[in-house]
mmCIF file with all atom_site columns, C-alpha atoms in Angstrom:
data_model
loop_
_atom_site.group_PDB
_atom_site.id
_atom_site.type_symbol
_atom_site.label_atom_id
_atom_site.label_alt_id
_atom_site.label_comp_id
_atom_site.label_asym_id
_atom_site.label_entity_id
_atom_site.label_seq_id
_atom_site.pdbx_PDB_ins_code
_atom_site.Cartn_x
_atom_site.Cartn_y
_atom_site.Cartn_z
_atom_site.occupancy
_atom_site.B_iso_or_equiv
_atom_site.pdbx_formal_charge
_atom_site.auth_seq_id
_atom_site.auth_comp_id
_atom_site.auth_asym_id
_atom_site.auth_atom_id
_atom_site.pdbx_PDB_model_num
ATOM 1  C CA . UNK A 1 1  ? -66.046 60.195 47.602 1.00 67.00 ? 1  UNK A CA 1
ATOM 2  C CA . UNK A 1 2  ? -66.288 56.806 45.918 1.00 86.00 ? 2  UNK A CA 1
ATOM 3  C CA . UNK A 1 3  ? -62.706 57.068 44.701 1.00 87.00 ? 3  UNK A CA 1
ATOM 4  C CA . UNK A 1 4  ? -61.507 57.625 48.262 1.00 91.00 ? 4  UNK A CA 1
ATOM 5  C CA . UNK A 1 5  ? -63.284 54.469 49.458 1.00 93.00 ? 5  UNK A CA 1
ATOM 6  C CA . UNK A 1 6  ? -61.737 52.414 46.670 1.00 93.00 ? 6  UNK A CA 1
ATOM 7  C CA . UNK A 1 7  ? -58.309 53.854 47.535 1.00 94.00 ? 7  UNK A CA 1
ATOM 8  C CA . UNK A 1 8  ? -58.755 52.796 51.169 1.00 95.00 ? 8  UNK A CA 1
ATOM 9  C CA . UNK A 1 9  ? -59.741 49.310 50.031 1.00 96.00 ? 9  UNK A CA 1
ATOM 10 C CA . UNK A 1 10 ? -56.654 49.087 47.787 1.00 96.00 ? 10 UNK A CA 1
ATOM 11 C CA . UNK A 1 11 ? -54.366 50.198 50.618 1.00 96.00 ? 11 UNK A CA 1
ATOM 12 C CA . UNK A 1 12 ? -56.020 47.760 53.051 1.00 97.00 ? 12 UNK A CA 1
ATOM 13 C CA . UNK A 1 13 ? -55.558 44.853 50.617 1.00 97.00 ? 13 UNK A CA 1
ATOM 14 C CA . UNK A 1 14 ? -51.886 45.689 50.153 1.00 97.00 ? 14 UNK A CA 1
ATOM 15 C CA . UNK A 1 15 ? -51.288 45.975 53.911 1.00 97.00 ? 15 UNK A CA 1
ATOM 16 C CA . UNK A 1 16 ? -53.126 42.724 54.697 1.00 97.00 ? 16 UNK A CA 1
ATOM 17 C CA . UNK A 1 17 ? -51.215 40.904 51.959 1.00 96.00 ? 17 UNK A CA 1
ATOM 18 C CA . UNK A 1 18 ? -47.871 42.297 53.115 1.00 97.00 ? 18 UNK A CA 1
ATOM 19 C CA . UNK A 1 19 ? -48.384 41.334 56.747 1.00 97.00 ? 19 UNK A CA 1
ATOM 20 C CA . UNK A 1 20 ? -49.627 37.912 55.685 1.00 96.00 ? 20 UNK A CA 1
ATOM 21 C CA . UNK A 1 21 ? -46.513 37.286 53.613 1.00 94.00 ? 21 UNK A CA 1
ATOM 22 C CA . UNK A 1 22 ? -44.280 38.378 56.479 1.00 96.00 ? 22 UNK A CA 1
ATOM 23 C CA . UNK A 1 23 ? -45.947 36.532 59.359 1.00 96.00 ? 23 UNK A CA 1
ATOM 24 C CA . UNK A 1 24 ? -47.356 33.324 57.851 1.00 95.00 ? 24 UNK A CA 1
ATOM 25 C CA . UNK A 1 25 ? -45.064 30.302 57.882 1.00 93.00 ? 25 UNK A CA 1
ATOM 26 C CA . UNK A 1 26 ? -46.482 27.961 55.236 1.00 92.00 ? 26 UNK A CA 1
ATOM 27 C CA . UNK A 1 27 ? -45.409 28.672 51.641 1.00 90.00 ? 27 UNK A CA 1
ATOM 28 C CA . UNK A 1 28 ? -48.842 28.023 50.148 1.00 90.00 ? 28 UNK A CA 1
ATOM 29 C CA . UNK A 1 29 ? -50.411 30.511 52.580 1.00 93.00 ? 29 UNK A CA 1
ATOM 30 C CA . UNK A 1 30 ? -47.881 33.044 51.351 1.00 92.00 ? 30 UNK A CA 1
ATOM 31 C CA . UNK A 1 31 ? -49.099 32.478 47.781 1.00 92.00 ? 31 UNK A CA 1
ATOM 32 C CA . UNK A 1 32 ? -52.648 33.367 48.848 1.00 93.00 ? 32 UNK A CA 1
ATOM 33 C CA . UNK A 1 33 ? -51.409 36.496 50.628 1.00 95.00 ? 33 UNK A CA 1
ATOM 34 C CA . UNK A 1 34 ? -49.371 37.412 47.555 1.00 92.00 ? 34 UNK A CA 1
ATOM 35 C CA . UNK A 1 35 ? -52.570 37.261 45.494 1.00 93.00 ? 35 UNK A CA 1
ATOM 36 C CA . UNK A 1 36 ? -54.341 39.547 47.968 1.00 95.00 ? 36 UNK A CA 1
ATOM 37 C CA . UNK A 1 37 ? -51.419 41.983 47.855 1.00 95.00 ? 37 UNK A CA 1
ATOM 38 C CA . UNK A 1 38 ? -51.445 41.879 44.067 1.00 93.00 ? 38 UNK A CA 1
ATOM 39 C CA . UNK A 1 39 ? -55.180 42.592 43.922 1.00 94.00 ? 39 UNK A CA 1
ATOM 40 C CA . UNK A 1 40 ? -54.663 45.733 45.978 1.00 96.00 ? 40 UNK A CA 1
ATOM 41 C CA . UNK A 1 41 ? -51.692 46.762 43.842 1.00 95.00 ? 41 UNK A CA 1
ATOM 42 C CA . UNK A 1 42 ? -53.597 46.339 40.569 1.00 95.00 ? 42 UNK A CA 1
ATOM 43 C CA . UNK A 1 43 ? -56.495 48.303 42.040 1.00 95.00 ? 43 UNK A CA 1
ATOM 44 C CA . UNK A 1 44 ? -54.149 51.142 43.028 1.00 95.00 ? 44 UNK A CA 1
ATOM 45 C CA . UNK A 1 45 ? -52.550 51.177 39.577 1.00 96.00 ? 45 UNK A CA 1
ATOM 46 C CA . UNK A 1 46 ? -55.970 51.360 37.918 1.00 95.00 ? 46 UNK A CA 1
ATOM 47 C CA . UNK A 1 47 ? -56.997 54.202 40.243 1.00 94.00 ? 47 UNK A CA 1
ATOM 48 C CA . UNK A 1 48 ? -54.002 56.210 39.036 1.00 93.00 ? 48 UNK A CA 1
ATOM 49 C CA . UNK A 1 49 ? -55.175 55.463 35.473 1.00 93.00 ? 49 UNK A CA 1
ATOM 50 C CA . UNK A 1 50 ? -52.065 53.569 34.368 1.00 95.00 ? 50 UNK A CA 1
ATOM 51 C CA . UNK A 1 51 ? -54.097 51.066 32.412 1.00 95.00 ? 51 UNK A CA 1
ATOM 52 C CA . UNK A 1 52 ? -51.194 49.842 30.284 1.00 96.00 ? 52 UNK A CA 1
ATOM 53 C CA . UNK A 1 53 ? -49.234 48.992 33.425 1.00 95.00 ? 53 UNK A CA 1
ATOM 54 C CA . UNK A 1 54 ? -52.317 47.309 34.916 1.00 95.00 ? 54 UNK A CA 1
ATOM 55 C CA . UNK A 1 55 ? -52.638 45.199 31.765 1.00 95.00 ? 55 UNK A CA 1
ATOM 56 C CA . UNK A 1 56 ? -49.009 44.079 32.047 1.00 96.00 ? 56 UNK A CA 1
ATOM 57 C CA . UNK A 1 57 ? -49.472 43.251 35.747 1.00 93.00 ? 57 UNK A CA 1
ATOM 58 C CA . UNK A 1 58 ? -52.624 41.281 34.988 1.00 92.00 ? 58 UNK A CA 1
ATOM 59 C CA . UNK A 1 59 ? -50.747 39.256 32.362 1.00 94.00 ? 59 UNK A CA 1
ATOM 60 C CA . UNK A 1 60 ? -47.490 38.764 34.281 1.00 94.00 ? 60 UNK A CA 1
ATOM 61 C CA . UNK A 1 61 ? -48.920 37.916 37.708 1.00 91.00 ? 61 UNK A CA 1
ATOM 62 C CA . UNK A 1 62 ? -50.331 34.458 36.874 1.00 91.00 ? 62 UNK A CA 1
ATOM 63 C CA . UNK A 1 63 ? -47.010 33.509 35.292 1.00 93.00 ? 63 UNK A CA 1
ATOM 64 C CA . UNK A 1 64 ? -45.110 34.657 38.386 1.00 91.00 ? 64 UNK A CA 1
ATOM 65 C CA . UNK A 1 65 ? -47.498 32.762 40.656 1.00 91.00 ? 65 UNK A CA 1
ATOM 66 C CA . UNK A 1 66 ? -47.044 29.559 38.654 1.00 93.00 ? 66 UNK A CA 1
ATOM 67 C CA . UNK A 1 67 ? -43.250 29.901 38.806 1.00 93.00 ? 67 UNK A CA 1
ATOM 68 C CA . UNK A 1 68 ? -43.478 30.478 42.566 1.00 91.00 ? 68 UNK A CA 1
ATOM 69 C CA . UNK A 1 69 ? -45.639 27.376 43.031 1.00 93.00 ? 69 UNK A CA 1
ATOM 70 C CA . UNK A 1 70 ? -43.278 25.248 40.926 1.00 95.00 ? 70 UNK A CA 1
ATOM 71 C CA . UNK A 1 71 ? -40.357 26.454 43.052 1.00 93.00 ? 71 UNK A CA 1
ATOM 72 C CA . UNK A 1 72 ? -42.199 25.545 46.265 1.00 93.00 ? 72 UNK A CA 1
ATOM 73 C CA . UNK A 1 73 ? -42.940 22.030 44.990 1.00 93.00 ? 73 UNK A CA 1
ATOM 74 C CA . UNK A 1 74 ? -39.353 21.487 43.821 1.00 95.00 ? 74 UNK A CA 1
ATOM 75 C CA . UNK A 1 75 ? -37.923 22.654 47.157 1.00 92.00 ? 75 UNK A CA 1
ATOM 76 C CA . UNK A 1 76 ? -40.227 20.255 49.025 1.00 91.00 ? 76 UNK A CA 1
ATOM 77 C CA . UNK A 1 77 ? -39.122 17.403 46.744 1.00 93.00 ? 77 UNK A CA 1
ATOM 78 C CA . UNK A 1 78 ? -35.433 18.154 47.287 1.00 91.00 ? 78 UNK A CA 1
ATOM 79 C CA . UNK A 1 79 ? -35.865 18.386 51.044 1.00 88.00 ? 79 UNK A CA 1
ATOM 80 C CA . UNK A 1 80 ? -37.792 15.114 51.216 1.00 89.00 ? 80 UNK A CA 1
ATOM 81 C CA . UNK A 1 81 ? -35.113 13.316 49.155 1.00 88.00 ? 81 UNK A CA 1
ATOM 82 C CA . UNK A 1 82 ? -32.385 14.623 51.459 1.00 85.00 ? 82 UNK A CA 1
ATOM 83 C CA . UNK A 1 83 ? -34.270 13.478 54.545 1.00 83.00 ? 83 UNK A CA 1
ATOM 84 C CA . UNK A 1 84 ? -34.848 10.013 53.041 1.00 82.00 ? 84 UNK A CA 1
ATOM 85 C CA . UNK A 1 85 ? -31.205 9.610  52.109 1.00 82.00 ? 85 UNK A CA 1
ATOM 86 C CA . UNK A 1 86 ? -30.067 10.714 55.543 1.00 77.00 ? 86 UNK A CA 1
ATOM 87 C CA . UNK A 1 87 ? -28.102 13.775 54.470 1.00 72.00 ? 87 UNK A CA 1
ATOM 88 C CA . UNK A 1 88 ? -29.913 16.050 56.911 1.00 66.00 ? 88 UNK A CA 1
ATOM 89 C CA . UNK A 1 89 ? -29.370 15.392 60.617 1.00 60.00 ? 89 UNK A CA 1
ATOM 90 C CA . UNK A 1 90 ? -31.778 17.383 62.802 1.00 54.00 ? 90 UNK A CA 1
#
């Protein structure tokens, strides 16, 4: 019975994270929702006893999150430079 409750929690985390990524507008909010989705995914992988895959996910996820954050910052910098130079006309 406990395993079923943990499975429901994992599914709920993945659904909440997915809807958050889809419907939220701000990029940094999407990073938070991605972390929630990832927590549910890791939990589901551990429940299926793929511990080697869970280890790889646990090691690769922080790297992917850092790359995503760097990309967000660079895009904001490029957009602000284009607005300052007058290349974008809204």
